PDB file of C-alpha atoms in Angstrom:
ATOM      1  CA  MET A   8      20.950  47.442 128.872  1.00  0.00           C
ATOM      2  CA  LYS A   9      19.573  49.507 125.987  1.00  0.00           C
ATOM      3  CA  ASN A  10      16.811  47.999 123.852  1.00  0.00           C
ATOM      4  CA  VAL A  11      16.317  48.164 120.090  1.00  0.00           C
ATOM      5  CA  LEU A  12      13.507  46.786 117.948  1.00  0.00           C
ATOM      6  CA  ILE A  13      14.241  46.348 114.251  1.00  0.00           C
ATOM      7  CA  VAL A  14      11.233  46.108 111.958  1.00  0.00           C
ATOM      8  CA  GLY A  15      12.122  44.045 108.894  1.00  0.00           C
ATOM      9  CA  CYS A  16      14.525  41.095 108.769  1.00  0.00           C
ATOM     10  CA  GLY A  17      15.987  41.412 105.286  1.00  0.00           C
ATOM     11  CA  TYR A  18      19.510  42.201 104.138  1.00  0.00           C
ATOM     12  CA  LEU A  19      19.918  45.489 106.018  1.00  0.00           C
ATOM     13  CA  GLY A  20      17.728  44.682 109.025  1.00  0.00           C
ATOM     14  CA  SER A  21      19.575  41.444 109.821  1.00  0.00           C
ATOM     15  CA  HIS A  22      23.004  43.082 109.565  1.00  0.00           C
ATOM     16  CA  ILE A  23      21.905  45.982 111.763  1.00  0.00           C
ATOM     17  CA  ALA A  24      20.540  43.506 114.333  1.00  0.00           C
ATOM     18  CA  ASN A  25      23.843  41.641 114.529  1.00  0.00           C
ATOM     19  CA  TYR A  26      25.804  44.892 114.761  1.00  0.00           C
ATOM     20  CA  PHE A  27      23.716  46.291 117.621  1.00  0.00           C
ATOM     21  CA  ASP A  28      24.035  42.957 119.405  1.00  0.00           C
ATOM     22  CA  GLN A  29      27.828  43.222 119.124  1.00  0.00           C
ATOM     23  CA  GLN A  30      27.628  46.673 120.716  1.00  0.00           C
ATOM     24  CA  GLY A  31      25.890  45.185 123.776  1.00  0.00           C
ATOM     25  CA  TRP A  32      22.249  46.069 123.031  1.00  0.00           C
ATOM     26  CA  ASN A  33      19.237  43.895 123.762  1.00  0.00           C
ATOM     27  CA  VAL A  34      17.986  43.270 120.207  1.00  0.00           C
ATOM     28  CA  LYS A  35      14.520  42.306 118.977  1.00  0.00           C
ATOM     29  CA  ILE A  36      13.794  41.921 115.274  1.00  0.00           C
ATOM     30  CA  ALA A  37      10.427  41.290 113.620  1.00  0.00           C
ATOM     31  CA  GLY A  38       9.575  40.113 110.138  1.00  0.00           C
ATOM     32  CA  LYS A  39       8.915  37.165 107.908  1.00  0.00           C
ATOM     33  CA  LYS A  40      11.142  34.113 108.097  1.00  0.00           C
ATOM     34  CA  SER A  41      13.749  34.314 105.360  1.00  0.00           C
ATOM     35  CA  PHE A  42      17.289  33.462 104.305  1.00  0.00           C
ATOM     36  CA  TYR A  43      18.599  36.178 106.621  1.00  0.00           C
ATOM     37  CA  VAL A  44      16.978  34.849 109.811  1.00  0.00           C
ATOM     38  CA  GLU A  45      19.407  31.915 109.740  1.00  0.00           C
ATOM     39  CA  HIS A  46      22.315  34.352 110.061  1.00  0.00           C
ATOM     40  CA  LEU A  47      21.122  36.187 113.174  1.00  0.00           C
ATOM     41  CA  VAL A  48      23.293  35.625 116.241  1.00  0.00           C
ATOM     42  CA  SER A  49      21.714  33.416 118.876  1.00  0.00           C
ATOM     43  CA  THR A  50      21.218  36.168 121.467  1.00  0.00           C
ATOM     44  CA  ILE A  51      18.820  38.111 119.224  1.00  0.00           C
ATOM     45  CA  ASN A  52      15.080  37.666 119.775  1.00  0.00           C
ATOM     46  CA  PHE A  53      13.387  37.039 116.417  1.00  0.00           C
ATOM     47  CA  TYR A  54       9.611  37.487 116.134  1.00  0.00           C
ATOM     48  CA  GLU A  55       8.154  35.860 113.038  1.00  0.00           C
ATOM     49  CA  MET A  56       5.192  37.982 111.970  1.00  0.00           C
ATOM     50  CA  ASP A  57       3.489  40.038 109.305  1.00  0.00           C
ATOM     51  CA  ILE A  58       4.710  43.509 110.267  1.00  0.00           C
ATOM     52  CA  THR A  59       1.693  45.124 108.591  1.00  0.00           C
ATOM     53  CA  ASN A  60      -0.448  43.532 111.310  1.00  0.00           C
ATOM     54  CA  SER A  61      -0.621  46.423 113.761  1.00  0.00           C
ATOM     55  CA  ASP A  62      -1.751  44.304 116.714  1.00  0.00           C
ATOM     56  CA  LEU A  63       1.244  41.977 116.346  1.00  0.00           C
ATOM     57  CA  ILE A  64       3.919  44.619 115.919  1.00  0.00           C
ATOM     58  CA  ASN A  65       2.430  46.841 118.638  1.00  0.00           C
ATOM     59  CA  SER A  66       2.601  43.969 121.115  1.00  0.00           C
ATOM     60  CA  ILE A  67       6.407  43.938 121.100  1.00  0.00           C
ATOM     61  CA  ILE A  68       7.042  47.704 121.196  1.00  0.00           C
ATOM     62  CA  GLU A  69       8.034  48.866 124.673  1.00  0.00           C
ATOM     63  CA  GLU A  70       8.628  52.255 126.249  1.00  0.00           C
ATOM     64  CA  ASN A  71      12.158  53.587 125.649  1.00  0.00           C
ATOM     65  CA  ASP A  72      12.836  51.138 122.806  1.00  0.00           C
ATOM     66  CA  MET A  73      14.786  52.483 119.871  1.00  0.00           C
ATOM     67  CA  VAL A  74      12.784  51.404 116.816  1.00  0.00           C
ATOM     68  CA  ILE A  75      14.579  50.978 113.484  1.00  0.00           C
ATOM     69  CA  TYR A  76      12.331  50.632 110.446  1.00  0.00           C
ATOM     70  CA  ALA A  77      14.251  48.542 107.900  1.00  0.00           C
ATOM     71  CA  ALA A  78      11.326  46.995 106.025  1.00  0.00           C
ATOM     72  CA  GLY A  79      10.622  47.280 102.322  1.00  0.00           C
ATOM     73  CA  SER A  80       7.397  46.395 100.560  1.00  0.00           C
ATOM     74  CA  ILE A  81       8.373  47.418  97.019  1.00  0.00           C
ATOM     75  CA  ASN A  82      11.526  48.170  95.053  1.00  0.00           C
ATOM     76  CA  ALA A  83      12.665  50.314  92.149  1.00  0.00           C
ATOM     77  CA  THR A  84      11.316  47.831  89.582  1.00  0.00           C
ATOM     78  CA  ASN A  85       7.707  48.173  90.758  1.00  0.00           C
ATOM     79  CA  LYS A  86       5.394  50.210  88.557  1.00  0.00           C
ATOM     80  CA  PHE A  87       2.617  52.750  89.065  1.00  0.00           C
ATOM     81  CA  GLU A  88      -0.037  50.019  88.916  1.00  0.00           C
ATOM     82  CA  ASP A  89       1.424  48.535  92.119  1.00  0.00           C
ATOM     83  CA  ILE A  90       0.895  51.619  94.232  1.00  0.00           C
ATOM     84  CA  ALA A  91      -2.788  51.112  95.151  1.00  0.00           C
ATOM     85  CA  GLN A  92      -2.150  47.789  96.885  1.00  0.00           C
ATOM     86  CA  ASP A  93       0.983  49.168  98.533  1.00  0.00           C
ATOM     87  CA  VAL A  94      -0.954  52.121  99.962  1.00  0.00           C
ATOM     88  CA  SER A  95      -3.687  49.915 101.409  1.00  0.00           C
ATOM     89  CA  GLU A  96      -1.343  47.286 102.837  1.00  0.00           C
ATOM     90  CA  ASN A  97       1.742  49.223 103.904  1.00  0.00           C
ATOM     91  CA  TYR A  98       1.162  52.972 104.083  1.00  0.00           C
ATOM     92  CA  LEU A  99      -1.681  52.635 106.600  1.00  0.00           C
ATOM     93  CA  SER A 100       0.204  50.139 108.750  1.00  0.00           C
ATOM     94  CA  PHE A 101       3.176  52.531 108.826  1.00  0.00           C
ATOM     95  CA  ILE A 102       0.908  55.312 110.113  1.00  0.00           C
ATOM     96  CA  ASN A 103      -0.362  52.979 112.841  1.00  0.00           C
ATOM     97  CA  LEU A 104       3.234  52.133 113.772  1.00  0.00           C
ATOM     98  CA  LEU A 105       4.150  55.815 114.166  1.00  0.00           C
ATOM     99  CA  ASN A 106       1.126  56.381 116.399  1.00  0.00           C
ATOM    100  CA  GLU A 107       2.053  53.424 118.598  1.00  0.00           C
ATOM    101  CA  CYS A 108       5.685  54.515 118.871  1.00  0.00           C
ATOM    102  CA  SER A 109       4.601  58.004 119.868  1.00  0.00           C
ATOM    103  CA  ASN A 110       2.056  56.752 122.405  1.00  0.00           C
ATOM    104  CA  LYS A 111       4.577  54.428 124.043  1.00  0.00           C
ATOM    105  CA  LYS A 112       7.235  57.139 124.141  1.00  0.00           C
ATOM    106  CA  ILE A 113      10.022  55.216 122.459  1.00  0.00           C
ATOM    107  CA  SER A 114      13.510  56.685 122.738  1.00  0.00           C
ATOM    108  CA  LYS A 115      13.967  57.242 118.993  1.00  0.00           C
ATOM    109  CA  PHE A 116      12.544  56.219 115.595  1.00  0.00           C
ATOM    110  CA  ILE A 117      15.135  55.439 112.905  1.00  0.00           C
ATOM    111  CA  PHE A 118      13.908  55.239 109.312  1.00  0.00           C
ATOM    112  CA  LEU A 119      15.963  53.751 106.493  1.00  0.00           C
ATOM    113  CA  SER A 120      15.201  55.890 103.468  1.00  0.00           C
ATOM    114  CA  SER A 121      16.901  55.837 100.069  1.00  0.00           C
ATOM    115  CA  ALA A 122      19.513  58.287  98.824  1.00  0.00           C
ATOM    116  CA  GLY A 123      19.467  56.256  95.620  1.00  0.00           C
ATOM    117  CA  THR A 124      15.899  57.256  94.705  1.00  0.00           C
ATOM    118  CA  VAL A 125      14.531  60.252  96.619  1.00  0.00           C
ATOM    119  CA  TYR A 126      16.760  62.853  94.930  1.00  0.00           C
ATOM    120  CA  GLY A 127      16.103  61.720  91.369  1.00  0.00           C
ATOM    121  CA  ASP A 128      18.354  62.680  88.473  1.00  0.00           C
ATOM    122  CA  THR A 129      20.468  65.721  89.208  1.00  0.00           C
ATOM    123  CA  ASP A 130      23.659  67.241  87.851  1.00  0.00           C
ATOM    124  CA  LYS A 131      24.776  68.255  91.330  1.00  0.00           C
ATOM    125  CA  ILE A 132      25.888  66.197  94.320  1.00  0.00           C
ATOM    126  CA  ALA A 133      22.733  65.567  96.355  1.00  0.00           C
ATOM    127  CA  GLU A 134      22.537  67.073  99.834  1.00  0.00           C
ATOM    128  CA  GLU A 135      19.984  66.560 102.597  1.00  0.00           C
ATOM    129  CA  ASN A 136      18.309  69.962 102.110  1.00  0.00           C
ATOM    130  CA  ASP A 137      17.778  69.515  98.360  1.00  0.00           C
ATOM    131  CA  CYS A 138      14.285  69.354  96.904  1.00  0.00           C
ATOM    132  CA  LEU A 139      13.262  65.715  96.478  1.00  0.00           C
ATOM    133  CA  ASN A 140      12.343  64.372  93.068  1.00  0.00           C
ATOM    134  CA  PRO A 141      11.644  60.601  93.110  1.00  0.00           C
ATOM    135  CA  ILE A 142      11.283  58.993  89.694  1.00  0.00           C
ATOM    136  CA  ASN A 143       9.566  55.760  90.806  1.00  0.00           C
ATOM    137  CA  ILE A 144       7.029  54.617  93.388  1.00  0.00           C
ATOM    138  CA  TYR A 145       9.782  53.185  95.612  1.00  0.00           C
ATOM    139  CA  GLY A 146      11.280  56.645  96.003  1.00  0.00           C
ATOM    140  CA  LEU A 147       7.801  58.121  96.373  1.00  0.00           C
ATOM    141  CA  GLN A 148       7.066  55.759  99.267  1.00  0.00           C
ATOM    142  CA  LYS A 149      10.294  56.772 101.026  1.00  0.00           C
ATOM    143  CA  VAL A 150       9.510  60.491 100.663  1.00  0.00           C
ATOM    144  CA  TYR A 151       5.971  59.940 101.923  1.00  0.00           C
ATOM    145  CA  CYS A 152       7.184  58.061 104.997  1.00  0.00           C
ATOM    146  CA  GLU A 153       9.852  60.669 105.710  1.00  0.00           C
ATOM    147  CA  ASN A 154       7.221  63.401 105.731  1.00  0.00           C
ATOM    148  CA  LEU A 155       4.858  61.380 107.914  1.00  0.00           C
ATOM    149  CA  ILE A 156       7.631  60.979 110.506  1.00  0.00           C
ATOM    150  CA  LYS A 157       8.365  64.698 110.553  1.00  0.00           C
ATOM    151  CA  ILE A 158       4.692  65.680 110.825  1.00  0.00           C
ATOM    152  CA  LYS A 159       4.082  63.182 113.648  1.00  0.00           C
ATOM    153  CA  HIS A 160       7.140  64.548 115.441  1.00  0.00           C
ATOM    154  CA  TYR A 161       5.995  68.167 115.089  1.00  0.00           C
ATOM    155  CA  GLU A 162       2.413  67.447 116.182  1.00  0.00           C
ATOM    156  CA  SER A 163       3.062  65.062 119.072  1.00  0.00           C
ATOM    157  CA  ASN A 164       6.508  66.104 120.319  1.00  0.00           C
ATOM    158  CA  ASN A 165       6.751  62.427 121.325  1.00  0.00           C
ATOM    159  CA  LEU A 166       8.640  60.990 118.352  1.00  0.00           C
ATOM    160  CA  PRO A 167      12.372  61.762 118.246  1.00  0.00           C
ATOM    161  CA  TYR A 168      13.665  60.566 114.884  1.00  0.00           C
ATOM    162  CA  VAL A 169      16.642  60.102 112.589  1.00  0.00           C
ATOM    163  CA  ILE A 170      16.067  59.604 108.860  1.00  0.00           C
ATOM    164  CA  LEU A 171      18.945  57.853 107.101  1.00  0.00           C
ATOM    165  CA  ARG A 172      19.085  58.223 103.325  1.00  0.00           C
ATOM    166  CA  ILE A 173      21.139  55.228 102.288  1.00  0.00           C
ATOM    167  CA  SER A 174      22.956  54.858  98.985  1.00  0.00           C
ATOM    168  CA  ASN A 175      23.720  51.311  97.738  1.00  0.00           C
ATOM    169  CA  PRO A 176      25.086  48.976 100.428  1.00  0.00           C
ATOM    170  CA  TYR A 177      26.888  45.792  99.377  1.00  0.00           C
ATOM    171  CA  GLY A 178      28.886  43.033 101.041  1.00  0.00           C
ATOM    172  CA  GLY A 179      28.417  40.869 104.096  1.00  0.00           C
ATOM    173  CA  ILE A 180      25.788  38.142 103.910  1.00  0.00           C
ATOM    174  CA  GLN A 181      23.833  38.850 100.747  1.00  0.00           C
ATOM    175  CA  ASN A 182      21.535  36.547  98.806  1.00  0.00           C
ATOM    176  CA  PRO A 183      22.407  36.978  95.094  1.00  0.00           C
ATOM    177  CA  HIS A 184      19.195  35.244  94.033  1.00  0.00           C
ATOM    178  CA  LYS A 185      17.081  38.065  95.487  1.00  0.00           C
ATOM    179  CA  ASN A 186      18.541  40.567  92.985  1.00  0.00           C
ATOM    180  CA  GLN A 187      19.250  43.024  95.799  1.00  0.00           C
ATOM    181  CA  GLY A 188      22.133  44.918  94.290  1.00  0.00           C
ATOM    182  CA  ILE A 189      24.195  44.406  91.180  1.00  0.00           C
ATOM    183  CA  ILE A 190      27.486  43.493  92.888  1.00  0.00           C
ATOM    184  CA  PRO A 191      26.506  40.181  94.564  1.00  0.00           C
ATOM    185  CA  VAL A 192      24.673  39.100  91.420  1.00  0.00           C
ATOM    186  CA  LEU A 193      27.712  39.808  89.237  1.00  0.00           C
ATOM    187  CA  ILE A 194      29.975  37.845  91.574  1.00  0.00           C
ATOM    188  CA  ASP A 195      27.529  34.941  91.630  1.00  0.00           C
ATOM    189  CA  LYS A 196      27.343  34.870  87.829  1.00  0.00           C
ATOM    190  CA  ALA A 197      31.151  34.905  87.639  1.00  0.00           C
ATOM    191  CA  LEU A 198      31.325  32.047  90.135  1.00  0.00           C
ATOM    192  CA  TYR A 199      28.977  29.834  88.149  1.00  0.00           C
ATOM    193  CA  LYS A 200      30.054  31.123  84.711  1.00  0.00           C
ATOM    194  CA  GLU A 201      26.522  32.205  83.875  1.00  0.00           C
ATOM    195  CA  PRO A 202      25.408  35.184  81.756  1.00  0.00           C
ATOM    196  CA  PHE A 203      24.316  38.323  83.554  1.00  0.00           C
ATOM    197  CA  THR A 204      21.217  40.129  82.273  1.00  0.00           C
ATOM    198  CA  PHE A 205      21.457  43.880  82.794  1.00  0.00           C
ATOM    199  CA  TRP A 206      18.477  46.218  82.441  1.00  0.00           C
ATOM    200  CA  GLY A 207      19.504  49.847  82.190  1.00  0.00           C
ATOM    201  CA  ASN A 208      22.491  51.937  81.165  1.00  0.00           C
ATOM    202  CA  VAL A 209      26.048  50.932  82.093  1.00  0.00           C
ATOM    203  CA  ASN A 210      27.090  54.588  82.132  1.00  0.00           C
ATOM    204  CA  SER A 211      24.743  55.415  85.009  1.00  0.00           C
ATOM    205  CA  LEU A 212      26.495  56.543  88.199  1.00  0.00           C
ATOM    206  CA  ARG A 213      25.890  55.123  91.679  1.00  0.00           C
ATOM    207  CA  ASP A 214      27.267  55.534  95.188  1.00  0.00           C
ATOM    208  CA  PHE A 215      28.163  52.108  96.625  1.00  0.00           C
ATOM    209  CA  ILE A 216      28.903  51.780 100.347  1.00  0.00           C
ATOM    210  CA  TYR A 217      30.500  48.664 101.831  1.00  0.00           C
ATOM    211  CA  ILE A 218      28.464  46.966 104.565  1.00  0.00           C
ATOM    212  CA  ASP A 219      31.034  47.599 107.335  1.00  0.00           C
ATOM    213  CA  ASP A 220      30.993  51.330 106.575  1.00  0.00           C
ATOM    214  CA  PHE A 221      27.203  51.325 106.331  1.00  0.00           C
ATOM    215  CA  LEU A 222      26.839  49.675 109.739  1.00  0.00           C
ATOM    216  CA  ALA A 223      29.316  51.941 111.521  1.00  0.00           C
ATOM    217  CA  ALA A 224      27.785  55.077 109.987  1.00  0.00           C
ATOM    218  CA  THR A 225      24.239  53.910 110.745  1.00  0.00           C
ATOM    219  CA  TYR A 226      25.051  53.030 114.352  1.00  0.00           C
ATOM    220  CA  LEU A 227      26.765  56.343 115.063  1.00  0.00           C
ATOM    221  CA  SER A 228      24.001  58.333 113.385  1.00  0.00           C
ATOM    222  CA  ALA A 229      21.246  56.431 115.195  1.00  0.00           C
ATOM    223  CA  THR A 230      22.815  56.599 118.639  1.00  0.00           C
ATOM    224  CA  THR A 231      24.248  60.135 118.676  1.00  0.00           C
ATOM    225  CA  GLN A 232      21.841  62.256 116.629  1.00  0.00           C
ATOM    226  CA  ILE A 233      18.243  63.379 116.997  1.00  0.00           C
ATOM    227  CA  ASN A 234      15.717  64.887 114.561  1.00  0.00           C
ATOM    228  CA  GLU A 235      18.164  64.802 111.660  1.00  0.00           C
ATOM    229  CA  VAL A 236      18.169  63.644 108.037  1.00  0.00           C
ATOM    230  CA  ILE A 237      21.558  62.149 107.125  1.00  0.00           C
ATOM    231  CA  ASN A 238      22.954  60.690 103.913  1.00  0.00           C
ATOM    232  CA  ILE A 239      24.662  57.350 104.556  1.00  0.00           C
ATOM    233  CA  ALA A 240      26.957  57.108 101.556  1.00  0.00           C
ATOM    234  CA  SER A 241      30.569  56.570 100.565  1.00  0.00           C
ATOM    235  CA  GLY A 242      30.776  59.961  98.877  1.00  0.00           C
ATOM    236  CA  THR A 243      32.341  58.311  95.816  1.00  0.00           C
ATOM    237  CA  CYS A 244      30.577  57.763  92.505  1.00  0.00           C
ATOM    238  CA  THR A 245      31.120  54.696  90.302  1.00  0.00           C
ATOM    239  CA  SER A 246      29.605  53.792  86.954  1.00  0.00           C
ATOM    240  CA  ILE A 247      27.928  50.421  86.460  1.00  0.00           C
ATOM    241  CA  GLN A 248      30.463  49.688  83.732  1.00  0.00           C
ATOM    242  CA  ARG A 249      33.290  50.293  86.203  1.00  0.00           C
ATOM    243  CA  VAL A 250      31.686  47.869  88.660  1.00  0.00           C
ATOM    244  CA  ILE A 251      31.499  45.212  85.935  1.00  0.00           C
ATOM    245  CA  ASP A 252      35.148  45.829  85.054  1.00  0.00           C
ATOM    246  CA  ILE A 253      36.277  45.547  88.693  1.00  0.00           C
ATOM    247  CA  VAL A 254      34.459  42.226  89.208  1.00  0.00           C
ATOM    248  CA  GLN A 255      35.949  40.821  86.006  1.00  0.00           C
ATOM    249  CA  GLN A 256      39.435  41.979  86.994  1.00  0.00           C
ATOM    250  CA  ARG A 257      39.166  40.526  90.487  1.00  0.00           C
ATOM    251  CA  VAL A 258      37.931  37.093  89.329  1.00  0.00           C
ATOM    252  CA  GLY A 259      40.220  37.013  86.293  1.00  0.00           C
ATOM    253  CA  ASP A 260      37.446  36.089  83.910  1.00  0.00           C
ATOM    254  CA  VAL A 261      35.027  37.766  81.516  1.00  0.00           C
ATOM    255  CA  ILE A 262      31.338  37.755  82.424  1.00  0.00           C
ATOM    256  CA  LYS A 263      28.906  37.449  79.537  1.00  0.00           C
ATOM    257  CA  ILE A 264      26.613  40.479  79.816  1.00  0.00           C
ATOM    258  CA  VAL A 265      23.186  40.428  78.144  1.00  0.00           C
ATOM    259  CA  TYR A 266      22.118  44.058  77.782  1.00  0.00           C
ATOM    260  CA  LYS A 267      18.414  44.897  77.730  1.00  0.00           C
ATOM    261  CA  LYS A 268      16.587  48.184  77.695  1.00  0.00           C
ATOM    262  CA  SER A 269      14.645  48.923  80.855  1.00  0.00           C
ATOM    263  CA  ASN A 270      10.973  49.856  80.570  1.00  0.00           C
ATOM    264  CA  ASN A 271      11.365  52.059  83.662  1.00  0.00           C
ATOM    265  CA  LYS A 272      13.102  55.427  83.726  1.00  0.00           C
ATOM    266  CA  VAL A 273      16.799  54.860  84.398  1.00  0.00           C
ATOM    267  CA  LEU A 274      18.428  57.044  87.036  1.00  0.00           C
ATOM    268  CA  MET A 275      21.642  58.241  85.386  1.00  0.00           C
ATOM    269  CA  ASN A 276      23.291  60.495  87.980  1.00  0.00           C
ATOM    270  CA  ASN A 277      23.149  59.587  91.645  1.00  0.00           C
ATOM    271  CA  ARG A 278      25.979  61.389  93.408  1.00  0.00           C
ATOM    272  CA  ILE A 279      25.573  61.735  97.178  1.00  0.00           C
ATOM    273  CA  ASN A 280      27.179  64.246  99.533  1.00  0.00           C
ATOM    274  CA  ASN A 281      28.170  62.599 102.838  1.00  0.00           C
ATOM    275  CA  SER A 282      29.770  65.655 104.487  1.00  0.00           C
ATOM    276  CA  LYS A 283      26.915  65.953 107.019  1.00  0.00           C
ATOM    277  CA  LEU A 284      27.528  62.369 108.149  1.00  0.00           C
ATOM    278  CA  ILE A 285      31.208  63.138 108.684  1.00  0.00           C
ATOM    279  CA  GLN A 286      30.479  66.428 110.456  1.00  0.00           C
ATOM    280  CA  LEU A 287      27.864  64.999 112.855  1.00  0.00           C
ATOM    281  CA  THR A 288      29.467  61.640 113.663  1.00  0.00           C
ATOM    282  CA  GLY A 289      33.142  62.067 112.843  1.00  0.00           C
ATOM    283  CA  TYR A 290      32.923  58.898 110.747  1.00  0.00           C
ATOM    284  CA  SER A 291      34.110  58.741 107.155  1.00  0.00           C
ATOM    285  CA  PRO A 292      33.555  55.558 105.087  1.00  0.00           C
ATOM    286  CA  LEU A 293      36.876  53.778 104.615  1.00  0.00           C
ATOM    287  CA  THR A 294      36.413  51.022 102.020  1.00  0.00           C
ATOM    288  CA  LEU A 295      37.230  51.608  98.357  1.00  0.00           C
ATOM    289  CA  ILE A 296      34.899  49.777  96.009  1.00  0.00           C
ATOM    290  CA  GLU A 297      37.787  47.735  94.586  1.00  0.00           C
ATOM    291  CA  ASP A 298      38.619  46.491  98.083  1.00  0.00           C
ATOM    292  CA  GLY A 299      35.010  45.863  99.036  1.00  0.00           C
ATOM    293  CA  ILE A 300      34.415  43.732  95.938  1.00  0.00           C
ATOM    294  CA  PHE A 301      37.628  41.806  96.605  1.00  0.00           C
ATOM    295  CA  LYS A 302      36.472  41.072 100.179  1.00  0.00           C
ATOM    296  CA  MET A 303      33.200  39.699  98.829  1.00  0.00           C
ATOM    297  CA  ILE A 304      35.000  37.494  96.305  1.00  0.00           C
ATOM    298  CA  LYS A 305      37.361  36.115  98.958  1.00  0.00           C
ATOM    299  CA  LYS A 306      34.424  35.359 101.249  1.00  0.00           C
ATOM    300  CA  SER A 307      32.719  33.490  98.403  1.00  0.00           C
ATOM    301  CA  ASN A 308      35.841  31.305  97.912  1.00  0.00           C
ATOM    302  CA  ILE A 309      35.392  32.093  94.258  1.00  0.00           C
ATOM    303  CA  TYR A 310      38.996  31.255  93.372  1.00  0.00           C
ATOM    304  CA  ASP A 311      38.603  27.709  94.713  1.00  0.00           C
ATOM    305  CA  LYS A 312      35.455  27.071  92.717  1.00  0.00           C
ATOM    306  CA  MET A 313      36.294  28.473  89.310  1.00  0.00           C
TER     307      MET A 313
END
């Protein structure tokens, strides 16, 4: 049986763990105890730990493991003042993790990067070979980690890797109170008839990928490719205003939106090319955003509660 260790048990890490388990892998996942731990299938081995503690995380890495790094220490709302603590607590521990993975000769290192931040604002559709231009420290961290992986691979020749630049996944089991994505929060506000506070510009464009498509694309990319950078995206762009309209149409009610100006730079154009994903894996995301939102609403039993 093939072994995978997932570092980080949040929204994406927990879904990836369950998906690999369904494919017959022996799955280990490490991270802090959270809402998502409760939704892991019983056959998965969960290790509750601080993943920045190198001794703890190193103790569960084994030779020939596939290691998937799905942890996040900051997000797009963090500011420049937050970077010093992030460097001392997370950058150095990531370097230690790469060294350990290389020394133990793991089968492959998979890194979840961010197509939503590393390319920055651009008038063109972003491709993997484009120059990177992050506009916040979250994107900066992803670019830094990507480059560390490549350098460690080149120097050691002991770290096969796949870097996945992910757009904006939604759907599945998602905690709306964590503010991880606009779609689950909008649905939750519609369900409880509460106002939704939006920081930014409703005309900004995003690539949203439904969780089922994300998981299939991630699995195929991780298990069939080596030493590649791949955009995991739907290939379709949607404005925030369109997302709001779709949620309102699907629930049959108007959501009160409180618009506020963001103090951070707002990314206006985030269009992602997924042709490399399709070429390398043969997989093309299938779910239209209208259908994905409807699936989430049905799963929430929103019609029964309104």
